[in-house]
Each structure stands twice: as structure tokens, then as C-alpha cells.
mmCIF file of C-alpha atoms in Angstrom:
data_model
loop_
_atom_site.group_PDB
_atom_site.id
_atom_site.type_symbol
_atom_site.label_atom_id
_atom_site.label_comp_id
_atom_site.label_asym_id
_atom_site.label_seq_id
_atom_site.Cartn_x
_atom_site.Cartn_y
_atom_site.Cartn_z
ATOM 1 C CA UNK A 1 288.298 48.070 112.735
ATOM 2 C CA UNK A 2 285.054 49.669 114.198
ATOM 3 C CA UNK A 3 285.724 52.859 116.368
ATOM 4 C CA UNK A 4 283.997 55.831 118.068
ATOM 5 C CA UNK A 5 286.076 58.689 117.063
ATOM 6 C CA UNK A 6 286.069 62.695 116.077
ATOM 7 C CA UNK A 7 287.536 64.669 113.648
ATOM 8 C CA UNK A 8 287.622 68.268 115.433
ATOM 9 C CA UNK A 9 286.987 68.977 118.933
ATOM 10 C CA UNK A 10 283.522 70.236 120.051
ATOM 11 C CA UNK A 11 280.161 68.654 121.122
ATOM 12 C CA UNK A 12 279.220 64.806 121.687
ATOM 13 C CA UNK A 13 277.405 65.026 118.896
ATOM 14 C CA UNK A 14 280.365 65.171 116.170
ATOM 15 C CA UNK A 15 281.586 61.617 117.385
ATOM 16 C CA UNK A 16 281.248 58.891 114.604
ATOM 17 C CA UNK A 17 281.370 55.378 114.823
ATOM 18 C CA UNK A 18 282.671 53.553 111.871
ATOM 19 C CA UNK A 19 285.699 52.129 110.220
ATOM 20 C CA UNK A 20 289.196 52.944 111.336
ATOM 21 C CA UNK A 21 292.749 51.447 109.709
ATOM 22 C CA UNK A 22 293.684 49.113 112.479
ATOM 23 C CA UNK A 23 296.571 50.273 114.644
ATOM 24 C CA UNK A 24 300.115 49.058 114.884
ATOM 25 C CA UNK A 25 302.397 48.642 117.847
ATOM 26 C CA UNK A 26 305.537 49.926 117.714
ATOM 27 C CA UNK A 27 308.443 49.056 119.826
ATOM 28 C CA UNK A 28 307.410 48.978 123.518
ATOM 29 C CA UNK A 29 303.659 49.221 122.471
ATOM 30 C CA UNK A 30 300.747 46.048 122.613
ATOM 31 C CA UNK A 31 298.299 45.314 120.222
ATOM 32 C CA UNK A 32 295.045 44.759 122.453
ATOM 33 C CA UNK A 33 291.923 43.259 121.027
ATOM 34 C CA UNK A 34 289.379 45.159 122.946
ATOM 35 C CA UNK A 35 286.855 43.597 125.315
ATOM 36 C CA UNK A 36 284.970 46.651 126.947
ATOM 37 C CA UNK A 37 285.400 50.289 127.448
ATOM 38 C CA UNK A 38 283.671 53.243 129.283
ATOM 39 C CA UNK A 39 282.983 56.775 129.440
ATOM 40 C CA UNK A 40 284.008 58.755 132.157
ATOM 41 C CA UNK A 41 283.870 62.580 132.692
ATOM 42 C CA UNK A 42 286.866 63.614 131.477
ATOM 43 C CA UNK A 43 286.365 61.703 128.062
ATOM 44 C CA UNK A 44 283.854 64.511 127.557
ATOM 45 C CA UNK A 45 286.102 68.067 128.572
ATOM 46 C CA UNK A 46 289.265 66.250 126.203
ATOM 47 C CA UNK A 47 286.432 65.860 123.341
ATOM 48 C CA UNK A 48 285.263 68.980 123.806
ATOM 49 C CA UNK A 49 288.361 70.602 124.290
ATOM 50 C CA UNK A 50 288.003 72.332 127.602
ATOM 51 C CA UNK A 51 290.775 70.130 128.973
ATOM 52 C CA UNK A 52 293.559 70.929 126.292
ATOM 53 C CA UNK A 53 295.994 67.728 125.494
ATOM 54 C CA UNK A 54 297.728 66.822 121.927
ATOM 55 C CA UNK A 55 295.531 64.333 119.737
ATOM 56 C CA UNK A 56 295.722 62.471 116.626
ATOM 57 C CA UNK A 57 292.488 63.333 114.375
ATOM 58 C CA UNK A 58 290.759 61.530 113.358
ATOM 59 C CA UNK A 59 290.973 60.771 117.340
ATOM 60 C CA UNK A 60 289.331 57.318 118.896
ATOM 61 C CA UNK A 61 287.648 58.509 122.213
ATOM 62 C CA UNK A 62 288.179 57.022 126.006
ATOM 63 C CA UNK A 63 290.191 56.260 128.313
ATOM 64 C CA UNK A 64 289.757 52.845 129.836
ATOM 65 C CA UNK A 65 290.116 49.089 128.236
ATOM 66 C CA UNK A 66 289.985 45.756 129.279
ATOM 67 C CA UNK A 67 291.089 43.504 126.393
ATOM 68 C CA UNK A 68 292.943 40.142 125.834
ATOM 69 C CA UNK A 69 296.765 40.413 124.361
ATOM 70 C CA UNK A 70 296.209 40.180 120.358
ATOM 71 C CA UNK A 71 300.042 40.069 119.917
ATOM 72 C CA UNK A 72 303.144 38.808 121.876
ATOM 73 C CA UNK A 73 305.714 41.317 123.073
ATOM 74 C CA UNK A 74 307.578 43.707 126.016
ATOM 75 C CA UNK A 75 306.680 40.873 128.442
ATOM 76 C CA UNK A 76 303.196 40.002 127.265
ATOM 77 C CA UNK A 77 301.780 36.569 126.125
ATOM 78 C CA UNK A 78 298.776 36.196 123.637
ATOM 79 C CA UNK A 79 295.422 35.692 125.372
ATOM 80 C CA UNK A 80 296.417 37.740 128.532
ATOM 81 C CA UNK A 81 293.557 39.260 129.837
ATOM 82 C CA UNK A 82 294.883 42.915 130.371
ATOM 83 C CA UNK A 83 293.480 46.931 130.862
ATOM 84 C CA UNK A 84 294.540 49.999 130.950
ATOM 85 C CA UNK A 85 292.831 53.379 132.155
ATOM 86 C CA UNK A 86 295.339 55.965 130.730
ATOM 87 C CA UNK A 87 294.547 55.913 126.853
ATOM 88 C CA UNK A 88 293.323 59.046 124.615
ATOM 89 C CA UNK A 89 295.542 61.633 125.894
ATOM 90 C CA UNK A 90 298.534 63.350 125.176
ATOM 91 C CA UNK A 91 298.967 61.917 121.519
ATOM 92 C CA UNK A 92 297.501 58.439 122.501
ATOM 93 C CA UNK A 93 294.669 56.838 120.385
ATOM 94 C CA UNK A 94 291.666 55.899 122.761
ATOM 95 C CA UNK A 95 290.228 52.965 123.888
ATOM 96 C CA UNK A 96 286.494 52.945 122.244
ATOM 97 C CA UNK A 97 287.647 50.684 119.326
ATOM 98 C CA UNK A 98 288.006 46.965 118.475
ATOM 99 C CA UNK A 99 291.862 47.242 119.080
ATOM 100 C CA UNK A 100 293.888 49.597 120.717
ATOM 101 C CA UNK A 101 297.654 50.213 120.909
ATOM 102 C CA UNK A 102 298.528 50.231 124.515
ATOM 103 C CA UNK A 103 301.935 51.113 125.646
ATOM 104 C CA UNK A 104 303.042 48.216 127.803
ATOM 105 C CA UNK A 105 304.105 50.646 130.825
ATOM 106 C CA UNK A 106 300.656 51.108 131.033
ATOM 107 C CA UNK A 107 299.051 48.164 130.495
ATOM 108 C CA UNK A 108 298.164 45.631 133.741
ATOM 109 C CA UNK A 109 297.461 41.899 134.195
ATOM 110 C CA UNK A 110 293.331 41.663 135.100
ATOM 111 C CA UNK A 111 293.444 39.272 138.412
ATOM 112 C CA UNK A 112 292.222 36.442 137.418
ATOM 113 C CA UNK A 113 288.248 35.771 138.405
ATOM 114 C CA UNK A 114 287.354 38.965 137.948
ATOM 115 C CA UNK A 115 284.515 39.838 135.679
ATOM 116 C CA UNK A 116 285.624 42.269 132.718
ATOM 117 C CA UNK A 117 282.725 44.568 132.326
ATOM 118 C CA UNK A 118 282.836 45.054 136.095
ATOM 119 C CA UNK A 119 286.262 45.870 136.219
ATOM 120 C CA UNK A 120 286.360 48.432 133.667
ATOM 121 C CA UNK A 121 283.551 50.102 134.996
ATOM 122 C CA UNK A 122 285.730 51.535 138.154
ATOM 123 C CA UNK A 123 289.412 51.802 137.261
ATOM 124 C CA UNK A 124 289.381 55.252 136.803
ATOM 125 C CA UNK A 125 287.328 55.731 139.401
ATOM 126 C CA UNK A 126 289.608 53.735 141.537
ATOM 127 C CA UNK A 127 292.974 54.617 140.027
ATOM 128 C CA UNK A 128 291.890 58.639 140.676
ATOM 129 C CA UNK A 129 290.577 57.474 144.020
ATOM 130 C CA UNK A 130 294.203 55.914 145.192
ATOM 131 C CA UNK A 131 295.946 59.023 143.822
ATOM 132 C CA UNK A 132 293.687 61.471 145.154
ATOM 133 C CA UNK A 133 294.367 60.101 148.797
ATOM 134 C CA UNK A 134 297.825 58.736 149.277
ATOM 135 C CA UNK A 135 299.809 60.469 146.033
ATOM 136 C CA UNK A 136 298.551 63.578 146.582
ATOM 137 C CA UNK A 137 296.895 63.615 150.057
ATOM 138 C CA UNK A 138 299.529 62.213 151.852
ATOM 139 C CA UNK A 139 296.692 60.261 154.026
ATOM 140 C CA UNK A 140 297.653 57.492 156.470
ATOM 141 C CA UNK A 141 296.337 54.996 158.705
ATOM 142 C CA UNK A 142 294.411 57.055 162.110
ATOM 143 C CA UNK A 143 294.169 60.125 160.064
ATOM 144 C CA UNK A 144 290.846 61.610 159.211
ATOM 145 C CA UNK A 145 289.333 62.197 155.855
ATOM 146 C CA UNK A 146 286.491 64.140 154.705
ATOM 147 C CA UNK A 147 284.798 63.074 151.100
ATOM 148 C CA UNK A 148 282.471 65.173 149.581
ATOM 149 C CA UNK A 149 280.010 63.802 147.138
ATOM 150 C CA UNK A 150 280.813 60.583 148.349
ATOM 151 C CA UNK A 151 278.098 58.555 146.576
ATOM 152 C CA UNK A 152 279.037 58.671 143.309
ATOM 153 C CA UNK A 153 281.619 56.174 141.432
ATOM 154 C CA UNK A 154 285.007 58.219 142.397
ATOM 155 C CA UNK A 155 283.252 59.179 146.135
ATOM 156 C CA UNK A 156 282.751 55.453 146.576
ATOM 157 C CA UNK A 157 286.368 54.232 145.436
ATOM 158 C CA UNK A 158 287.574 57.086 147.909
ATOM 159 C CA UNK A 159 285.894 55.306 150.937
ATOM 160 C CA UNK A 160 286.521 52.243 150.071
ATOM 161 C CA UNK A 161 290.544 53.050 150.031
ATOM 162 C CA UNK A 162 290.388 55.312 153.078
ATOM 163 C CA UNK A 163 288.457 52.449 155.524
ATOM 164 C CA UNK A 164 291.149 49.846 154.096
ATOM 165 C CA UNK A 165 293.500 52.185 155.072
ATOM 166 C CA UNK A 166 292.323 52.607 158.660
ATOM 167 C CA UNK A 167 291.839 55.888 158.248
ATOM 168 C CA UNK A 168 288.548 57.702 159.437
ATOM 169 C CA UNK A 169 286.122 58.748 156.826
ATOM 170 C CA UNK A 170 283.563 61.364 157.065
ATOM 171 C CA UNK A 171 280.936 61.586 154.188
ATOM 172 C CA UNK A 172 279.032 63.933 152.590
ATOM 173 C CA UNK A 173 276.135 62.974 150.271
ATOM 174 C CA UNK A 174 272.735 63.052 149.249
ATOM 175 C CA UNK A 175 270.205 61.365 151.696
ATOM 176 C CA UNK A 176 269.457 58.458 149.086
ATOM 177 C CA UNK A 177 273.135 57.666 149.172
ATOM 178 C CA UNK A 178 273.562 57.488 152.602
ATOM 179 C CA UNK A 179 273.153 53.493 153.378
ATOM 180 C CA UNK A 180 275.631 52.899 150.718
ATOM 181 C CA UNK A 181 277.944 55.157 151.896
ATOM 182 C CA UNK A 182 277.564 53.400 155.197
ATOM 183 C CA UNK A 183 277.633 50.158 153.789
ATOM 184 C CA UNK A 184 281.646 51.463 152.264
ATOM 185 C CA UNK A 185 282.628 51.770 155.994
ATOM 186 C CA UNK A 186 282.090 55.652 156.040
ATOM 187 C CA UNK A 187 281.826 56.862 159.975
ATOM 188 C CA UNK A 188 279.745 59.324 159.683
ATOM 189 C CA UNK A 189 277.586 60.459 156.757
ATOM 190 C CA UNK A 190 275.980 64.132 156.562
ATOM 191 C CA UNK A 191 273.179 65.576 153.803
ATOM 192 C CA UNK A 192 275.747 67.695 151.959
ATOM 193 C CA UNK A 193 272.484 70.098 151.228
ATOM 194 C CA UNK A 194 272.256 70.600 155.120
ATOM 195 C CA UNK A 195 271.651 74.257 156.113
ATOM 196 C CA UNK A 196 274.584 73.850 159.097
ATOM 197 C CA UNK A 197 276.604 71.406 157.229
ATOM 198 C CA UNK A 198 279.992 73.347 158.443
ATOM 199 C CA UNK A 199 279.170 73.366 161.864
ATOM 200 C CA UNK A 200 277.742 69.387 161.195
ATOM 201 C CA UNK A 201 281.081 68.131 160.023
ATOM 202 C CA UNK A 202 283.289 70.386 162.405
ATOM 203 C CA UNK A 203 281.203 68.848 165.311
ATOM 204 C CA UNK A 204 282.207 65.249 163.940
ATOM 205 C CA UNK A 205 285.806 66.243 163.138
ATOM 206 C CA UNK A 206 286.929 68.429 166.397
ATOM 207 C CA UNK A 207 290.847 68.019 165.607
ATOM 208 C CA UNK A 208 289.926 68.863 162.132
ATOM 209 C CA UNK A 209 290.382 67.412 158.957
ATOM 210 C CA UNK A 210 293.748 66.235 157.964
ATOM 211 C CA UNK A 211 292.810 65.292 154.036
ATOM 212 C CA UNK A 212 289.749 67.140 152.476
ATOM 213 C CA UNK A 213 288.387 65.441 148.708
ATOM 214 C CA UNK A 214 285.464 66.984 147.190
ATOM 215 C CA UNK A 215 284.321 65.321 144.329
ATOM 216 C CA UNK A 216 281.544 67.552 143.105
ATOM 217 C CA UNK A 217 283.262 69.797 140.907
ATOM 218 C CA UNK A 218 281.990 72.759 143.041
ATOM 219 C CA UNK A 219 284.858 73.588 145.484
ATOM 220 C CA UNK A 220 283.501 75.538 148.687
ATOM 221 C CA UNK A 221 287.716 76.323 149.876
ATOM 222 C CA UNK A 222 286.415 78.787 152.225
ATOM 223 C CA UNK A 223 284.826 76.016 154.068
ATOM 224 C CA UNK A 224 287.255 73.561 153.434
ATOM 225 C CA UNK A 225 289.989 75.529 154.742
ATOM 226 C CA UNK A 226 287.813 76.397 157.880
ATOM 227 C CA UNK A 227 287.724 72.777 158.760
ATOM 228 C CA UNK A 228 291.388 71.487 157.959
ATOM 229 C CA UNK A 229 293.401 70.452 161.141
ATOM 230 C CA UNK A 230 297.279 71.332 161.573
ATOM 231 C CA UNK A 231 298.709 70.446 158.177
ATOM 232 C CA UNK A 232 295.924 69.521 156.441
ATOM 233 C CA UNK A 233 295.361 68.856 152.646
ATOM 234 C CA UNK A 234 292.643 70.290 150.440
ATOM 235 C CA UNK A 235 292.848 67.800 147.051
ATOM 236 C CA UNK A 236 290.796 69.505 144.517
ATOM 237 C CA UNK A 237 290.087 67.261 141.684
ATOM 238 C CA UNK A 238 287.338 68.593 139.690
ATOM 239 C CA UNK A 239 285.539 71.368 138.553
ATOM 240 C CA UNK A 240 287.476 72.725 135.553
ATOM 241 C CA UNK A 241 285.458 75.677 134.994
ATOM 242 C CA UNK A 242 284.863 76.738 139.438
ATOM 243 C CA UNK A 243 286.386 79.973 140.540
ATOM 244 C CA UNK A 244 286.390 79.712 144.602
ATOM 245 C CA UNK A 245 287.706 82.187 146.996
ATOM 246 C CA UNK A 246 290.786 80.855 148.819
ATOM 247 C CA UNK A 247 291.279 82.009 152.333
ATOM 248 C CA UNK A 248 295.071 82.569 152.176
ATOM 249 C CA UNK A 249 295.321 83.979 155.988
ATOM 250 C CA UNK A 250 293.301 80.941 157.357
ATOM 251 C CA UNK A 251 295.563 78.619 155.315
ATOM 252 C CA UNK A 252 299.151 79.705 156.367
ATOM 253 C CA UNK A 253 298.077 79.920 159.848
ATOM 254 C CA UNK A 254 297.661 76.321 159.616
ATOM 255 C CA UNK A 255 300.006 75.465 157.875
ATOM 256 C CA UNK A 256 297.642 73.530 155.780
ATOM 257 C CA UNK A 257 297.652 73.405 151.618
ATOM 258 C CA UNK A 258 295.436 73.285 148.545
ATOM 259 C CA UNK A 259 297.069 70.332 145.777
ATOM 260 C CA UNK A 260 295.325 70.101 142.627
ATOM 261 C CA UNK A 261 295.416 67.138 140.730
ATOM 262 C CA UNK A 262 294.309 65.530 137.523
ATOM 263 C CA UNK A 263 295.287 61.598 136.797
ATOM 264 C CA UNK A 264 295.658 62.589 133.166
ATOM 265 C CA UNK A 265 299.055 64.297 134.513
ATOM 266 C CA UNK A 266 299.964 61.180 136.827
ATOM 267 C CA UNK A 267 303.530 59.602 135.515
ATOM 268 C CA UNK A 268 303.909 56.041 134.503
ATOM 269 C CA UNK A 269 304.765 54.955 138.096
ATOM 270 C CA UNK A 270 302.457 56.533 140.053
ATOM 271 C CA UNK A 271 299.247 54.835 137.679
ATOM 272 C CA UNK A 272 301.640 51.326 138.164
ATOM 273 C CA UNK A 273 300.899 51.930 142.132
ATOM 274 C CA UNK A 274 297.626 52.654 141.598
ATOM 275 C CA UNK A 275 297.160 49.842 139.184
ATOM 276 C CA UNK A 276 298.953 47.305 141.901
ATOM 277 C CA UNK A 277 296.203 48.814 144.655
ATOM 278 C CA UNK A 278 293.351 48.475 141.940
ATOM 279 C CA UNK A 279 294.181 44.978 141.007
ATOM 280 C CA UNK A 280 294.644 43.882 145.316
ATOM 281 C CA UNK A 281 291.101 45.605 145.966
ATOM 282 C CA UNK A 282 289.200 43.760 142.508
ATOM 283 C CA UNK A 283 290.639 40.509 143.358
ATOM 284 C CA UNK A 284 289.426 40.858 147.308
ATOM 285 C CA UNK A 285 285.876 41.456 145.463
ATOM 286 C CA UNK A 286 285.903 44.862 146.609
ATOM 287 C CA UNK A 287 285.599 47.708 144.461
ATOM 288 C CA UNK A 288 282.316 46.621 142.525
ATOM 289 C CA UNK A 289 280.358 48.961 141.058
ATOM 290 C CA UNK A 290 276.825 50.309 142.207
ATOM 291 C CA UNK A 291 275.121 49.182 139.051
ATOM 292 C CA UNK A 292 276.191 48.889 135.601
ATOM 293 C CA UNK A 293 274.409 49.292 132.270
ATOM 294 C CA UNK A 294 275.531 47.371 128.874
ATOM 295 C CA UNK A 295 275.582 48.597 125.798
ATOM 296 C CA UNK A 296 277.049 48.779 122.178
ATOM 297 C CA UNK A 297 280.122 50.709 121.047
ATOM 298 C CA UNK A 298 278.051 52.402 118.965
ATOM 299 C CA UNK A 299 276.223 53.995 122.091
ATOM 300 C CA UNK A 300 279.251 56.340 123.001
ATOM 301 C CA UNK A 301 278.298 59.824 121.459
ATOM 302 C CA UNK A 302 274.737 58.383 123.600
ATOM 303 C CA UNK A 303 276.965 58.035 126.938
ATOM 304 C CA UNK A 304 278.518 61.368 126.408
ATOM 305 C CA UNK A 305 275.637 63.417 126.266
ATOM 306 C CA UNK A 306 274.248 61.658 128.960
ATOM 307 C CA UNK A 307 277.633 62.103 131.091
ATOM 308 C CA UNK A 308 277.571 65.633 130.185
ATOM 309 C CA UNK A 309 273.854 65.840 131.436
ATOM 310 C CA UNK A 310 274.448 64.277 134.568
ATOM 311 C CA UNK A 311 272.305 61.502 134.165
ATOM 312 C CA UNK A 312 274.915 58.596 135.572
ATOM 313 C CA UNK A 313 275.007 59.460 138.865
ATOM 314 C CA UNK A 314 276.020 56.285 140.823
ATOM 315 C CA UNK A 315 275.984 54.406 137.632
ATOM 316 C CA UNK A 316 278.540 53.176 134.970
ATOM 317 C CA UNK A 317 278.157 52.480 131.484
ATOM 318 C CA UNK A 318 280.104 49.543 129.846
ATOM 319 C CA UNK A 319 280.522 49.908 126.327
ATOM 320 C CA UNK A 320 281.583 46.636 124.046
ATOM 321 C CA UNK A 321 283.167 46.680 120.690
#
């Protein structure tokens, strides 16, 4: 089979794409022919090795698959349209090949209507989304939420769970993404580059903010921690390389907490939850994303560097084998 894989860890440029010996399931495992993959950012620290994990060298890349059943077994029939968003990691082959191995406790039935491409495009997005909120942020309907960087693919999946779960979601994000922000349901949306954006979003949250998610990768705790309310939860969820000041005193005296969390390190039945939410949301028509570019497997080492460059911003990149 075709594949994008590397040999050694280290820049997007020592990916290859060429011939592979096709995988075999073992017991508990399903042989997926693959339909469409993607790239998301941390495809690019695992690659590069920032975000340390066992893998299999030569190592097929990504994370994400939507694929049809290519052989019968642990509950699922040929032809099944099917994906998975928790390949390449932790000894696991990826999912930028032709096939794929997929262990069936993490493989999920695609509702049916929904467009492939599309849907690949945002289950991580989505799945990290749903954890980042109600796994790990404990959030719940009335409650309000704060979501930094809220334009871009996981920003967007976060507002789109919070709203559906009645909560009340304030926004940060740049001023071109503010009428799509709006258009998720936000409440209130601020220029996250605003000189007074503290005393903005403390003016909109007077009670404080009971779950704080900043997807930027640039964690300002000192801030965050300033405008938590009784209890509150800081998720951090990015930045693998940021160094902030935590202001312990501020935090006890509320009571409040900082949770890290990474969906590589989510167990088999918390991404099943996730998946259950993710497949309720896609077959509602929600969760669509912003725009969507096609291309060739061949383009992944392409998609890295321009992942690692910033350049997809609001956008997704579908990759087919």
C-alpha cells in the first residue's frame, strides 16, 4: 500500500510517501480501507518528537480516518462506513495510508448522510472540543465559559458544544472571526488583541468565569486566574513549549484549579463519549467545517510544514489516499 511515513523523528521534511507492506489485524483489530485523512497540530510535535510517545519506524503519520470496513470482525460488517481520530500514537500505525489497522474500541459508525471529507476534517477538533469542556471542565448547562482563540477549528467545536449545552459562551478572537463566532451562538465576542481585554471580559463575566479554554497555545494564567469565579477551571490544552506564571495565592483563595489535558492521553471510554457526542452533532448538520481544501496523500509532508507555519488558520486540509 501507498503511505506517508518517517523513519526517525525530526522535521516535515523527512516524511516519504511510498510503498508500505499492508497491515494485518490482529485479534480485536479492523482492517480499514482508507477514505480520507488529515493533519492536525499534534501530527507535527509526535513527528517531530517534541511530544514523546512509542512508535513503530518506519512510522505512517496522522491521526484521523474515515474509511469503509475492508474486513469482517469484533462487531463490524464489510462496507461500514467507519473513522477513528486516535491512530499514530503510543505504538499505533497512523492513518495517512491506503489501509489502516484500527482497533475496534476505537473505531465508530459514520452517521449515515454525512459527507466523509467533511467529517474527518473536525473530529479531532470536535472530540478535543467535548473533552476539553465536560471531561475535564466539568461545564454544565447555565454555567459560563470563556474560549480563547475561538475562531479557529478546535475554538469553533468549543462553541458549538458549549451553546448546545446551554451554557454561556464568551469569545475571544480576531476581528475577522468575529461574525462566525457569532454565527456559533457565542454571547459575546471580544478582539483578543484589545489593550483592556481583562477588564473587557471581566465586565461581561461579573460572577466570573466558571470554565476558562484557551486555545492559542500561549497561556496568559495570570489573567485567567484573575477572572475565574468560585471554583472555576482553567483547561490548558496547548502550548507545549509556554512557561506562564501561575498565581498560586489568587488560585487557592478561590478555590479554583488549572487541569491540563491532551486527547492523546484520553482512555478508550472517554474518546467513545466523545465519539457518541461527535456523531449526534454531524448527523444534526452541525459541526461543519469553515472551509476545506482537497488534496492528495502525497501532499502530507506539504500540510505539515504548512501546519507548522501557521498557515491553516480556520481551515482544514483533507488528504485522500
Amino acid at each position: 500500500m501507498r503511505a506517508a511515513y518517517v523513519e526517525q523523528l525530526g522535521p516535515p521534511d523527512l516524511i516519504r510517501f511510498g510503498e508500505l507492506p499492508a497491515p494485518v489485524p490482529g485479534p480485536g483489530e479492523v482492517l480499514v480501507d482508507v477514505l480520507a485523512t488529515t493533519v492536525n497540530p499534534v501530527d507535527t510535535i509526535v513527528r517531530s518528537g517534541v511530544f514523546r510517545t512509542p512508535l513503530p519506524f518506519p512510522f505512517v503519520v496522522g491521526r484521523d480516518l474515515v474509511g469503509t470496513v475492508a474486513s469482517a470482525g469484533s462487531g463490524f460488517a464489510v462496507g461500514e462506513t467507519v473513522w477513528c481520530d486516535s491512530l499514530g500514537h503510543d505504538g499505533r500505525q497512523g492513518a495517512a495510508a491506503e489501509q489502516a489497522v484500527v482497533p475496534a474500541d476505537r473505531l465508530y459508525r459514520l452517521p449515515p448522510g454525512v459527507d466523509p471529507g467533511e467529517a474527518v476534517a473536525v473530529f479531532h477538533p470536535a472530540a478535543t472540543a467535548h473533552l476539553a469542556l465536560f471531561t475535564h471542565g466539568g461545564l454544565r448547562p447555565g454555567r459560563t465559559v470563556l474560549i480563547g482563540g475561538a475562531g479557529g477549528n478546535v475554538g469553533s467545536a468549543l462553541v458549538e458544544f458549549a451553546v448546545r449545552a446551554h451554557a454561556r459562551v464568551l469569545a475571544t478572537a480576531a476581528p475577522r472571526d468575529h461574525d462566525h463566532v457569532r454565527s456559533l451562538g457565542a454571547a459575546e465576542v471580544v478582539d483578543y488583541h484589545a489593550d483592556d481585554l481583562a477588564a473587557r471580559l471581566a465586565a461581561l463575566a461579573p460572577d466570573g468565569v466558571d470554565v476558562h479554554i484557551d486555545t492559542s497555545g500561549h497561556n496568559d494564567l495570570e489573567t485567567a486566574v484573575g477572572l475565574l469565579a468560585h471554583r472555576g477551571r482553567v483547561v490548558v490544552m496547548s502550548g507545549a513549549r509556554d512557561e506562564p506564571v501561575l498565581p498560586v495565592g489568587a488560585l487557592y483563595m478561590k478555590d479554583g484549579s488549572v487541569r491540563g489535558f491532551a486527547i492523546s492521553n484520553a482512555t478508550t471510554a472517554e474518546l467513545a463519549d466523545a465519539a457518541a457526542s461527535v456523531n449526534g452533532l454531524l448527523a444534526a448538520g452541525a459541526l461543519r467545517p469553515r472551509s476545506v481544501e482537497y488534496h492528495p496523500l502525497s501532499a502530507t509532508a506539504r500540510t505539515h510544514r504548512r501546519m507548522e507555519r501557521g498557515e491553516l488558520h480556520g481551515r482544514r486540509v483533507v488528504l485522500r489516499p
